[in-house]
mmCIF file of C-alpha atoms in Angstrom:
data_model
loop_
_atom_site.group_PDB
_atom_site.id
_atom_site.type_symbol
_atom_site.label_atom_id
_atom_site.label_comp_id
_atom_site.label_asym_id
_atom_site.label_seq_id
_atom_site.Cartn_x
_atom_site.Cartn_y
_atom_site.Cartn_z
ATOM 1 C CA MET A 1 -9.695 -23.456 32.625
ATOM 2 C CA SER A 2 -6.663 -23.801 31.578
ATOM 3 C CA ARG A 3 -3.903 -21.052 32.168
ATOM 4 C CA ARG A 4 -3.689 -21.437 28.117
ATOM 5 C CA VAL A 5 -7.506 -20.400 27.638
ATOM 6 C CA SER A 6 -7.101 -17.932 30.339
ATOM 7 C CA ILE A 7 -4.267 -15.488 28.980
ATOM 8 C CA THR A 8 -6.118 -15.801 25.619
ATOM 9 C CA MET A 9 -9.450 -14.401 26.801
ATOM 10 C CA ALA A 10 -7.464 -11.755 28.707
ATOM 11 C CA ALA A 11 -5.735 -10.852 25.547
ATOM 12 C CA LEU A 12 -8.922 -10.562 23.736
ATOM 13 C CA SER A 13 -10.250 -8.462 26.402
ATOM 14 C CA VAL A 14 -7.924 -5.835 25.877
ATOM 15 C CA LEU A 15 -7.558 -6.034 22.363
ATOM 16 C CA ALA A 16 -11.271 -5.825 22.219
ATOM 17 C CA ALA A 17 -11.373 -2.267 24.099
ATOM 18 C CA ALA A 18 -8.710 -1.108 21.981
ATOM 19 C CA THR A 19 -11.162 -0.951 19.047
ATOM 20 C CA THR A 20 -13.401 1.686 20.956
ATOM 21 C CA ALA A 21 -13.786 5.140 19.397
ATOM 22 C CA PRO A 22 -11.921 6.833 22.189
ATOM 23 C CA VAL A 23 -8.866 4.690 21.603
ATOM 24 C CA LEU A 24 -9.159 4.364 18.298
ATOM 25 C CA ALA A 25 -8.816 8.319 18.388
ATOM 26 C CA GLU A 26 -5.880 8.176 20.705
ATOM 27 C CA VAL A 27 -4.105 5.701 18.440
ATOM 28 C CA LEU A 28 -4.280 7.121 15.507
ATOM 29 C CA ALA A 29 -3.756 10.581 17.100
ATOM 30 C CA ALA A 30 -0.575 9.366 18.740
ATOM 31 C CA PRO A 31 2.812 10.599 17.082
ATOM 32 C CA ALA A 32 4.898 8.118 15.759
ATOM 33 C CA SER A 33 7.664 6.709 17.685
ATOM 34 C CA PRO A 34 11.588 7.844 16.796
ATOM 35 C CA ALA A 35 11.907 4.637 15.174
ATOM 36 C CA ALA A 36 9.227 4.784 12.724
ATOM 37 C CA ALA A 37 10.125 8.630 11.807
ATOM 38 C CA PRO A 38 12.805 9.012 9.123
ATOM 39 C CA THR A 39 15.655 10.247 9.961
ATOM 40 C CA GLN A 40 15.960 12.626 7.223
ATOM 41 C CA ALA A 41 14.609 13.454 3.955
ATOM 42 C CA PRO A 42 15.997 11.608 1.175
ATOM 43 C CA ALA A 43 19.108 13.810 -0.883
ATOM 44 C CA VAL A 44 17.666 15.516 -3.764
ATOM 45 C CA ASP A 45 19.918 15.566 -7.161
ATOM 46 C CA PRO A 46 19.416 18.762 -9.293
ATOM 47 C CA LYS A 47 21.714 17.362 -11.753
ATOM 48 C CA MET A 48 19.173 14.377 -12.116
ATOM 49 C CA THR A 49 16.951 15.487 -15.079
ATOM 50 C CA ARG A 50 16.774 12.633 -17.111
ATOM 51 C CA THR A 51 14.954 8.905 -16.035
ATOM 52 C CA GLY A 52 16.765 5.709 -16.754
ATOM 53 C CA LEU A 53 17.315 2.087 -15.530
ATOM 54 C CA LEU A 54 21.271 2.702 -13.993
ATOM 55 C CA THR A 55 21.877 -0.777 -12.807
ATOM 56 C CA ILE A 56 20.421 -4.308 -11.888
ATOM 57 C CA GLU A 57 21.257 -6.257 -9.065
ATOM 58 C CA SER A 58 20.626 -9.779 -8.792
ATOM 59 C CA LEU A 59 19.209 -10.677 -5.362
ATOM 60 C CA GLY A 60 18.027 -14.546 -6.574
ATOM 61 C CA PRO A 61 17.165 -16.698 -9.134
ATOM 62 C CA ARG A 62 13.983 -14.694 -9.984
ATOM 63 C CA ARG A 63 14.632 -11.648 -8.015
ATOM 64 C CA ASP A 64 16.244 -8.532 -8.943
ATOM 65 C CA ARG A 65 16.496 -4.722 -7.458
ATOM 66 C CA LEU A 66 16.781 -1.995 -10.486
ATOM 67 C CA HIS A 67 18.416 1.152 -9.179
ATOM 68 C CA ILE A 68 16.227 3.685 -11.789
ATOM 69 C CA ALA A 69 16.902 7.148 -11.828
ATOM 70 C CA SER A 70 14.018 9.326 -11.597
ATOM 71 C CA ALA A 71 13.719 12.839 -13.381
ATOM 72 C CA ALA A 72 10.393 13.306 -11.284
ATOM 73 C CA MET A 73 12.128 12.839 -7.674
ATOM 74 C CA ARG A 74 15.748 13.877 -8.837
ATOM 75 C CA ARG A 75 17.224 10.666 -7.013
ATOM 76 C CA VAL A 76 17.719 6.878 -7.438
ATOM 77 C CA ILE A 77 14.762 5.152 -6.883
ATOM 78 C CA GLU A 78 15.088 1.665 -6.243
ATOM 79 C CA VAL A 79 12.511 -1.553 -7.446
ATOM 80 C CA ASP A 80 12.468 -4.826 -6.484
ATOM 81 C CA VAL A 81 11.247 -7.555 -9.569
ATOM 82 C CA LEU A 82 10.495 -10.929 -8.910
ATOM 83 C CA ARG A 83 10.100 -12.860 -12.400
ATOM 84 C CA GLY A 84 7.356 -14.871 -12.899
ATOM 85 C CA SER A 85 6.852 -18.530 -13.490
ATOM 86 C CA GLY A 86 6.845 -19.521 -17.377
ATOM 87 C CA SER A 87 8.790 -18.060 -20.311
ATOM 88 C CA GLY A 88 6.533 -15.177 -20.811
ATOM 89 C CA PRO A 89 5.371 -12.716 -21.844
ATOM 90 C CA ARG A 90 3.432 -11.976 -18.957
ATOM 91 C CA PRO A 91 1.664 -9.821 -17.490
ATOM 92 C CA THR A 92 2.641 -7.272 -14.517
ATOM 93 C CA LEU A 93 1.702 -6.679 -11.052
ATOM 94 C CA TYR A 94 2.534 -3.895 -9.167
ATOM 95 C CA LEU A 95 2.515 -3.920 -5.419
ATOM 96 C CA LEU A 96 2.690 -0.653 -3.120
ATOM 97 C CA ASP A 97 3.614 -1.209 0.417
ATOM 98 C CA GLY A 98 2.403 0.595 3.654
ATOM 99 C CA VAL A 99 3.317 3.521 5.246
ATOM 100 C CA ASP A 100 6.440 2.995 6.702
ATOM 101 C CA GLY A 101 8.136 2.265 2.883
ATOM 102 C CA GLU A 102 10.926 0.432 3.971
ATOM 103 C CA PRO A 103 14.011 0.344 2.302
ATOM 104 C CA THR A 104 12.794 -3.455 1.275
ATOM 105 C CA SER A 105 9.151 -3.643 0.752
ATOM 106 C CA GLY A 106 7.221 -5.357 3.892
ATOM 107 C CA TRP A 107 5.561 -8.130 0.990
ATOM 108 C CA LEU A 108 9.047 -9.109 0.926
ATOM 109 C CA THR A 109 9.911 -9.015 3.891
ATOM 110 C CA LYS A 110 7.104 -9.901 6.111
ATOM 111 C CA GLY A 111 4.282 -10.466 3.870
ATOM 112 C CA GLY A 112 5.416 -13.579 2.244
ATOM 113 C CA ALA A 113 5.254 -12.492 -1.482
ATOM 114 C CA GLU A 114 8.424 -13.928 -2.995
ATOM 115 C CA ARG A 115 7.206 -17.439 -1.774
ATOM 116 C CA PHE A 116 3.582 -17.199 -3.195
ATOM 117 C CA PHE A 117 4.230 -15.642 -6.355
ATOM 118 C CA ALA A 118 7.151 -18.594 -7.215
ATOM 119 C CA ASP A 119 4.350 -20.308 -9.374
ATOM 120 C CA LYS A 120 2.367 -17.620 -11.042
ATOM 121 C CA PRO A 121 3.144 -16.167 -14.344
ATOM 122 C CA VAL A 122 3.074 -12.592 -13.193
ATOM 123 C CA ASP A 123 5.931 -10.429 -12.983
ATOM 124 C CA VAL A 124 6.083 -8.143 -9.617
ATOM 125 C CA VAL A 125 7.282 -4.963 -8.800
ATOM 126 C CA LEU A 126 7.277 -3.858 -5.701
ATOM 127 C CA THR A 127 8.443 -0.316 -4.288
ATOM 128 C CA THR A 128 10.982 0.834 -2.019
ATOM 129 C CA GLY A 129 11.154 4.033 0.174
ATOM 130 C CA GLY A 130 7.889 6.124 -0.252
ATOM 131 C CA THR A 131 7.710 6.835 3.777
ATOM 132 C CA GLY A 132 4.215 8.760 4.516
ATOM 133 C CA SER A 133 4.180 9.347 0.654
ATOM 134 C CA MET A 134 0.691 8.306 -0.346
ATOM 135 C CA TYR A 135 2.331 7.341 -3.351
ATOM 136 C CA SER A 136 1.106 10.644 -4.900
ATOM 137 C CA ASP A 137 2.651 13.823 -6.376
ATOM 138 C CA TRP A 138 3.710 16.512 -3.627
ATOM 139 C CA GLN A 139 2.818 20.228 -4.280
ATOM 140 C CA ARG A 140 6.007 21.232 -2.278
ATOM 141 C CA HIS A 141 9.267 19.328 -1.048
ATOM 142 C CA ASP A 142 8.720 18.299 2.801
ATOM 143 C CA ALA A 143 11.429 18.495 5.582
ATOM 144 C CA ALA A 144 10.993 15.545 6.637
ATOM 145 C CA LEU A 145 9.828 13.405 3.729
ATOM 146 C CA GLY A 146 11.470 15.440 0.713
ATOM 147 C CA LEU A 147 10.514 15.585 -2.751
ATOM 148 C CA ASN A 148 7.715 13.048 -3.678
ATOM 149 C CA ARG A 149 6.400 12.740 -7.620
ATOM 150 C CA TRP A 150 5.691 8.860 -6.606
ATOM 151 C CA GLU A 151 2.236 8.930 -9.026
ATOM 152 C CA THR A 152 4.874 9.966 -11.790
ATOM 153 C CA PHE A 153 7.130 7.611 -11.577
ATOM 154 C CA LEU A 154 4.564 4.573 -10.901
ATOM 155 C CA THR A 155 2.492 5.600 -13.847
ATOM 156 C CA GLU A 156 5.096 7.147 -16.287
ATOM 157 C CA GLU A 157 8.773 7.023 -15.463
ATOM 158 C CA LEU A 158 8.399 3.286 -14.229
ATOM 159 C CA PRO A 159 6.464 1.370 -16.737
ATOM 160 C CA PRO A 160 8.080 1.646 -19.977
ATOM 161 C CA ILE A 161 11.637 0.587 -17.960
ATOM 162 C CA VAL A 162 10.372 -2.164 -16.035
ATOM 163 C CA GLU A 163 7.804 -3.304 -18.656
ATOM 164 C CA SER A 164 10.403 -2.920 -21.351
ATOM 165 C CA LEU A 165 13.157 -5.089 -19.358
ATOM 166 C CA LEU A 166 11.020 -7.672 -18.694
ATOM 167 C CA LYS A 167 9.202 -7.764 -22.054
ATOM 168 C CA ALA A 168 5.906 -7.883 -20.667
ATOM 169 C CA ASP A 169 2.633 -8.323 -22.778
ATOM 170 C CA GLY A 170 0.872 -5.087 -21.774
ATOM 171 C CA ARG A 171 -1.657 -6.614 -19.029
ATOM 172 C CA ARG A 172 -0.811 -4.427 -15.890
ATOM 173 C CA ALA A 173 -2.521 -4.697 -12.076
ATOM 174 C CA ILE A 174 -1.823 -2.838 -9.055
ATOM 175 C CA ALA A 175 -2.570 -3.575 -5.426
ATOM 176 C CA GLY A 176 -1.655 -2.291 -1.795
ATOM 177 C CA VAL A 177 -1.977 -2.786 1.545
ATOM 178 C CA SER A 178 -3.318 0.132 4.146
ATOM 179 C CA MET A 179 -1.226 3.270 2.613
ATOM 180 C CA GLY A 180 -0.453 1.319 -0.178
ATOM 181 C CA ALA A 181 -4.167 -0.168 -1.057
ATOM 182 C CA GLN A 182 -5.944 3.941 -0.507
ATOM 183 C CA ALA A 183 -2.765 4.829 -3.037
ATOM 184 C CA ALA A 184 -3.267 1.858 -5.546
ATOM 185 C CA MET A 185 -7.183 2.609 -5.754
ATOM 186 C CA MET A 186 -6.216 6.691 -6.003
ATOM 187 C CA LEU A 187 -4.084 5.805 -8.908
ATOM 188 C CA ALA A 188 -6.585 3.699 -10.874
ATOM 189 C CA GLN A 189 -9.396 5.845 -10.929
ATOM 190 C CA ARG A 190 -6.974 9.137 -11.358
ATOM 191 C CA HIS A 191 -5.913 6.766 -14.715
ATOM 192 C CA PRO A 192 -8.554 5.079 -16.039
ATOM 193 C CA GLY A 193 -7.706 1.990 -18.354
ATOM 194 C CA HIS A 194 -3.688 2.063 -17.538
ATOM 195 C CA TYR A 195 -4.599 -1.177 -14.657
ATOM 196 C CA LEU A 196 -7.065 -4.253 -15.763
ATOM 197 C CA ALA A 197 -7.517 -4.697 -11.747
ATOM 198 C CA VAL A 198 -6.851 -3.103 -8.600
ATOM 199 C CA ALA A 199 -6.859 -4.345 -5.133
ATOM 200 C CA GLY A 200 -6.848 -2.504 -1.937
ATOM 201 C CA MET A 201 -6.372 -4.514 1.128
ATOM 202 C CA SER A 202 -7.027 -2.765 4.577
ATOM 203 C CA GLY A 203 -7.309 0.436 3.361
ATOM 204 C CA CYS A 204 -9.375 3.761 2.834
ATOM 205 C CA TYR A 205 -10.273 5.534 0.044
ATOM 206 C CA SER A 206 -11.363 8.988 0.509
ATOM 207 C CA THR A 207 -9.483 11.921 0.913
ATOM 208 C CA ALA A 208 -11.844 14.875 0.581
ATOM 209 C CA ASP A 209 -14.297 14.426 3.336
ATOM 210 C CA PRO A 210 -13.501 14.947 7.081
ATOM 211 C CA LEU A 211 -12.952 11.119 7.198
ATOM 212 C CA GLY A 212 -10.688 10.734 4.648
ATOM 213 C CA HIS A 213 -9.066 14.038 5.404
ATOM 214 C CA ALA A 214 -8.235 12.752 8.892
ATOM 215 C CA VAL A 215 -6.805 9.656 7.942
ATOM 216 C CA THR A 216 -4.544 11.358 5.248
ATOM 217 C CA THR A 217 -3.229 13.879 7.872
ATOM 218 C CA ILE A 218 -2.340 11.441 10.235
ATOM 219 C CA THR A 219 -0.950 9.319 7.266
ATOM 220 C CA VAL A 220 1.550 11.578 6.302
ATOM 221 C CA ALA A 221 2.050 13.259 10.049
ATOM 222 C CA SER A 222 2.829 10.223 11.534
ATOM 223 C CA ARG A 223 6.208 10.096 9.709
ATOM 224 C CA GLY A 224 7.185 13.901 10.326
ATOM 225 C CA GLY A 225 5.519 15.265 7.373
ATOM 226 C CA ASN A 226 3.170 18.062 6.800
ATOM 227 C CA VAL A 227 0.295 17.295 5.185
ATOM 228 C CA GLU A 228 -0.500 21.079 3.351
ATOM 229 C CA ASN A 229 3.065 20.401 1.350
ATOM 230 C CA LEU A 230 0.919 17.195 -0.449
ATOM 231 C CA TRP A 231 -2.285 18.757 -1.740
ATOM 232 C CA GLY A 232 -2.248 22.043 -0.233
ATOM 233 C CA PRO A 233 -4.509 23.173 2.146
ATOM 234 C CA PRO A 234 -8.284 20.853 2.766
ATOM 235 C CA SER A 235 -9.668 23.822 0.700
ATOM 236 C CA SER A 236 -7.680 22.754 -2.105
ATOM 237 C CA PRO A 237 -9.515 20.925 -4.784
ATOM 238 C CA GLU A 238 -6.651 18.183 -5.567
ATOM 239 C CA TRP A 239 -8.044 16.594 -1.964
ATOM 240 C CA ALA A 240 -11.225 16.073 -4.026
ATOM 241 C CA ALA A 241 -8.823 15.423 -7.445
ATOM 242 C CA HIS A 242 -7.731 11.998 -5.149
ATOM 243 C CA ASP A 243 -10.700 10.980 -3.367
ATOM 244 C CA SER A 244 -11.716 7.302 -5.017
ATOM 245 C CA LEU A 245 -15.187 7.803 -3.492
ATOM 246 C CA LEU A 246 -15.736 10.958 -5.678
ATOM 247 C CA GLY A 247 -13.920 9.192 -8.133
ATOM 248 C CA ALA A 248 -15.422 6.083 -8.055
ATOM 249 C CA ASP A 249 -17.367 6.261 -11.325
ATOM 250 C CA LYS A 250 -13.706 6.541 -13.372
ATOM 251 C CA LEU A 251 -13.192 2.878 -11.795
ATOM 252 C CA ARG A 252 -16.130 1.293 -13.855
ATOM 253 C CA GLY A 253 -14.238 -1.321 -16.331
ATOM 254 C CA THR A 254 -11.743 -2.049 -13.763
ATOM 255 C CA ALA A 255 -11.508 -5.394 -12.027
ATOM 256 C CA ILE A 256 -11.806 -4.600 -8.025
ATOM 257 C CA TYR A 257 -11.196 -6.727 -4.489
ATOM 258 C CA LEU A 258 -11.395 -4.997 -1.811
ATOM 259 C CA SER A 259 -10.806 -6.753 1.680
ATOM 260 C CA ALA A 260 -10.194 -5.641 5.449
ATOM 261 C CA ALA A 261 -11.058 -7.734 8.880
ATOM 262 C CA SER A 262 -12.414 -6.729 11.804
ATOM 263 C CA GLY A 263 -9.740 -5.778 14.162
ATOM 264 C CA ALA A 264 -10.158 -8.991 16.600
ATOM 265 C CA PRO A 265 -7.179 -11.052 16.992
ATOM 266 C CA THR A 266 -6.207 -14.205 15.320
ATOM 267 C CA ALA A 267 -4.708 -17.121 16.617
ATOM 268 C CA ALA A 268 -1.467 -15.932 14.933
ATOM 269 C CA ASP A 269 -1.808 -12.659 16.206
ATOM 270 C CA LEU A 270 -1.988 -13.671 19.606
ATOM 271 C CA ALA A 271 1.003 -15.957 19.088
ATOM 272 C CA ALA A 272 2.940 -13.300 18.399
ATOM 273 C CA VAL A 273 2.159 -11.100 21.412
ATOM 274 C CA ALA A 274 2.865 -14.338 23.524
ATOM 275 C CA ALA A 275 6.374 -14.623 22.099
ATOM 276 C CA ALA A 276 7.173 -11.117 22.101
ATOM 277 C CA PRO A 277 9.843 -9.703 24.354
ATOM 278 C CA SER A 278 7.236 -7.659 26.360
ATOM 279 C CA VAL A 279 3.650 -9.134 25.777
ATOM 280 C CA VAL A 280 2.979 -5.919 27.520
ATOM 281 C CA ASP A 281 4.418 -3.679 24.919
ATOM 282 C CA ALA A 282 3.194 -6.266 22.154
ATOM 283 C CA LEU A 283 -0.415 -5.700 23.464
ATOM 284 C CA ARG A 284 -0.279 -2.162 23.166
ATOM 285 C CA LEU A 285 0.890 -2.115 19.903
ATOM 286 C CA ALA A 286 -1.578 -4.650 18.459
ATOM 287 C CA GLY A 287 -4.233 -2.631 20.482
ATOM 288 C CA GLY A 288 -3.230 0.070 17.736
ATOM 289 C CA GLY A 289 -3.436 -2.512 15.340
ATOM 290 C CA ALA A 290 -6.852 -3.326 16.195
ATOM 291 C CA ALA A 291 -8.033 0.091 15.918
ATOM 292 C CA LEU A 292 -6.557 0.614 12.600
ATOM 293 C CA GLU A 293 -7.976 -2.328 11.069
ATOM 294 C CA ALA A 294 -11.599 -1.556 12.525
ATOM 295 C CA GLY A 295 -11.302 1.724 10.908
ATOM 296 C CA ALA A 296 -10.150 0.412 7.820
ATOM 297 C CA ARG A 297 -13.255 -2.073 7.886
ATOM 298 C CA ALA A 298 -15.287 1.357 8.013
ATOM 299 C CA CYS A 299 -13.443 2.571 5.286
ATOM 300 C CA THR A 300 -13.841 -0.403 3.131
ATOM 301 C CA GLU A 301 -17.421 -0.864 3.736
ATOM 302 C CA ARG A 302 -18.609 2.977 2.745
ATOM 303 C CA PHE A 303 -16.410 2.800 -0.321
ATOM 304 C CA ALA A 304 -17.929 -0.799 -0.810
ATOM 305 C CA GLY A 305 -21.382 0.677 -0.346
ATOM 306 C CA ARG A 306 -20.330 3.787 -3.006
ATOM 307 C CA LEU A 307 -19.283 1.475 -6.151
ATOM 308 C CA ALA A 308 -22.724 -0.472 -5.337
ATOM 309 C CA GLU A 309 -24.649 2.674 -5.511
ATOM 310 C CA LEU A 310 -22.740 3.319 -8.777
ATOM 311 C CA GLY A 311 -23.593 -0.410 -10.359
ATOM 312 C CA ILE A 312 -20.250 -1.081 -10.715
ATOM 313 C CA PRO A 313 -18.905 -4.887 -9.568
ATOM 314 C CA ALA A 314 -16.340 -4.983 -7.259
ATOM 315 C CA GLU A 315 -15.480 -8.351 -4.898
ATOM 316 C CA VAL A 316 -15.563 -7.419 -0.949
ATOM 317 C CA GLU A 317 -14.138 -9.844 1.607
ATOM 318 C CA TYR A 318 -14.634 -9.283 5.423
ATOM 319 C CA SER A 319 -12.318 -11.436 7.731
ATOM 320 C CA ASP A 320 -13.862 -11.771 11.387
ATOM 321 C CA ALA A 321 -10.568 -11.537 12.845
ATOM 322 C CA GLY A 322 -7.372 -9.659 11.805
ATOM 323 C CA MET A 323 -5.492 -6.860 13.486
ATOM 324 C CA HIS A 324 -3.532 -4.560 10.644
ATOM 325 C CA THR A 325 -0.494 -6.779 10.726
ATOM 326 C CA TRP A 326 1.290 -8.588 8.244
ATOM 327 C CA PRO A 327 0.107 -11.892 9.114
ATOM 328 C CA ASP A 328 -3.159 -10.975 8.032
ATOM 329 C CA PHE A 329 -2.317 -9.182 4.956
ATOM 330 C CA GLU A 330 -0.351 -11.935 4.060
ATOM 331 C CA ALA A 331 -3.755 -13.984 4.686
ATOM 332 C CA GLN A 332 -5.415 -11.411 2.143
ATOM 333 C CA LEU A 333 -3.096 -12.198 -0.700
ATOM 334 C CA PRO A 334 -4.210 -14.992 -1.890
ATOM 335 C CA ARG A 335 -7.664 -13.853 -1.949
ATOM 336 C CA ALA A 336 -6.860 -10.838 -3.955
ATOM 337 C CA TRP A 337 -4.766 -12.560 -6.246
ATOM 338 C CA ARG A 338 -8.063 -14.590 -7.849
ATOM 339 C CA VAL A 339 -9.494 -11.396 -8.721
ATOM 340 C CA LEU A 340 -6.094 -10.213 -10.438
ATOM 341 C CA ALA A 341 -5.362 -12.925 -11.764
ATOM 342 C CA THR A 342 -8.591 -13.293 -13.899
ATOM 343 C CA ALA A 343 -8.848 -9.633 -15.176
ATOM 344 C CA LEU A 344 -4.602 -10.524 -16.229
ATOM 345 C CA GLY A 345 -6.345 -13.619 -17.837
ATOM 346 C CA VAL A 346 -3.891 -16.087 -16.150
#
């Protein structure tokens, strides 16, 4: 056996071990690293009581950054827009980032969205910020994560501004990955008819049952937040109101795409590990990704089963390999787009 194959098999063994239940629990319970946690909560401006577009920053021939005053969150929210091909008007796709909620969406910096949508007749709106927020309206200001009213921003404040600017045709869809997948499904079921289609990639979709409560708590706490500031104590009805398993019937008539992988590494995942400055550290992180994706697979299977029980059509795809990494998410995007494009009529 060659040395290259021996290294690959060793990596596979380490990563496979990471998907066992004890390691999954350990990875999910681990505190966020200092680099992952926000240094301070976003500042709130009490004088910001009106929502509106402040400035437009051109970042390329078809890419703009909008600076939007949000009355709901009392601060300026930056949103990136990819203008689609053709003369328009075009439909709008809202694309949500994962738990890190970086200053520029991971879909742009790591997920290849700008390249993928360059020839597509759709305008894509990408969030920035939103770290650990679940893209939801929080009941209280959080010391670490600040004032979050993302549901209001995404469904009420943002669409009139961005769709008017883009001269959109009124058709819209929403998609997301990981935390953004859960949020996309949540927003679609809480606002029936607002979106023609929804795509969730590597997400979990319950909140009120023990698994959903645990995943939500871990997501918020991993970035320093207090989950009781989100929807109150676990006994609060708001936890059930945001549960897409419980609210799945409200998705009837919405085109749905779901995907998840197995947690096993792809060739691209192994190449990234091999190229890392520290292969040992990279393997440890990859093991965490393997565990997270295995969990997302279980969540997706459960949600798909609920949709089937209700007779609600959904396209569900499971990959034999993939570890909750951006190369894996990028590979899921074209498959999700097939469903979204059909529903949007493009």
